[in-house]
């Protein structure tokens, strides 16, 4: 179960990062702000994935 969820999580993070990159390009976010945008989105998505795993684990 955990291996499937880890593979799923990697796939989700990759897709979210590609969408974030598209957002940065489309909105013309300056290069110096892009790492902060990526870090914030990655942390939030990681929290969401961990909470989803815990919910699946305990239901």
mmCIF file of C-alpha atoms in Angstrom:
data_model
loop_
_atom_site.group_PDB
_atom_site.id
_atom_site.type_symbol
_atom_site.label_atom_id
_atom_site.label_comp_id
_atom_site.label_asym_id
_atom_site.label_seq_id
_atom_site.Cartn_x
_atom_site.Cartn_y
_atom_site.Cartn_z
ATOM 1 C CA UNK A 1 0.000 0.000 0.000
ATOM 2 C CA UNK A 2 2.727 2.456 0.948
ATOM 3 C CA UNK A 3 4.707 1.855 -2.256
ATOM 4 C CA UNK A 4 1.676 2.597 -4.406
ATOM 5 C CA UNK A 5 1.022 5.766 -2.463
ATOM 6 C CA UNK A 6 4.667 6.875 -2.763
ATOM 7 C CA UNK A 7 4.618 6.352 -6.527
ATOM 8 C CA UNK A 8 1.315 8.224 -6.728
ATOM 9 C CA UNK A 9 2.781 11.057 -4.618
ATOM 10 C CA UNK A 10 5.839 11.401 -6.836
ATOM 11 C CA UNK A 11 3.590 11.563 -9.889
ATOM 12 C CA UNK A 12 1.413 14.241 -8.236
ATOM 13 C CA UNK A 13 4.412 16.334 -7.149
ATOM 14 C CA UNK A 14 5.904 16.171 -10.623
ATOM 15 C CA UNK A 15 2.645 17.330 -12.218
ATOM 16 C CA UNK A 16 2.148 20.107 -9.677
ATOM 17 C CA UNK A 17 5.707 21.338 -10.267
ATOM 18 C CA UNK A 18 5.204 21.406 -14.019
ATOM 19 C CA UNK A 19 1.974 23.356 -13.561
ATOM 20 C CA UNK A 20 3.755 25.743 -11.190
ATOM 21 C CA UNK A 21 6.451 26.291 -13.780
ATOM 22 C CA UNK A 22 3.788 27.084 -16.385
ATOM 23 C CA UNK A 23 2.186 29.514 -13.950
ATOM 24 C CA UNK A 24 5.511 31.267 -13.342
ATOM 25 C CA UNK A 25 6.096 31.615 -17.066
ATOM 26 C CA UNK A 26 2.562 32.772 -17.863
ATOM 27 C CA UNK A 27 2.377 35.300 -15.009
ATOM 28 C CA UNK A 28 5.970 36.419 -15.613
ATOM 29 C CA UNK A 29 6.993 35.924 -12.008
ATOM 30 C CA UNK A 30 10.551 37.218 -11.499
ATOM 31 C CA UNK A 31 13.357 34.664 -11.201
ATOM 32 C CA UNK A 32 14.173 35.677 -7.628
ATOM 33 C CA UNK A 33 10.597 34.948 -6.429
ATOM 34 C CA UNK A 34 10.186 31.605 -8.204
ATOM 35 C CA UNK A 35 12.012 29.468 -5.593
ATOM 36 C CA UNK A 36 9.703 30.830 -2.896
ATOM 37 C CA UNK A 37 6.639 30.015 -5.004
ATOM 38 C CA UNK A 38 7.879 26.476 -5.680
ATOM 39 C CA UNK A 39 8.800 25.902 -2.027
ATOM 40 C CA UNK A 40 5.417 27.103 -0.772
ATOM 41 C CA UNK A 41 3.450 24.994 -3.222
ATOM 42 C CA UNK A 42 5.596 21.912 -2.606
ATOM 43 C CA UNK A 43 5.225 22.193 1.164
ATOM 44 C CA UNK A 44 1.460 22.587 0.902
ATOM 45 C CA UNK A 45 1.091 19.662 -1.498
ATOM 46 C CA UNK A 46 3.310 17.495 0.718
ATOM 47 C CA UNK A 47 1.135 18.299 3.730
ATOM 48 C CA UNK A 48 -1.942 17.423 1.698
ATOM 49 C CA UNK A 49 -0.448 14.115 0.579
ATOM 50 C CA UNK A 50 0.637 13.172 4.100
ATOM 51 C CA UNK A 51 -2.787 13.976 5.512
ATOM 52 C CA UNK A 52 -4.390 11.938 2.733
ATOM 53 C CA UNK A 53 -2.174 8.981 3.550
ATOM 54 C CA UNK A 54 -2.995 9.210 7.244
ATOM 55 C CA UNK A 55 -6.689 9.390 6.453
ATOM 56 C CA UNK A 56 -6.475 6.330 4.211
ATOM 57 C CA UNK A 57 -4.401 4.495 6.800
ATOM 58 C CA UNK A 58 -6.880 5.032 9.650
ATOM 59 C CA UNK A 59 -10.172 4.494 7.827
#
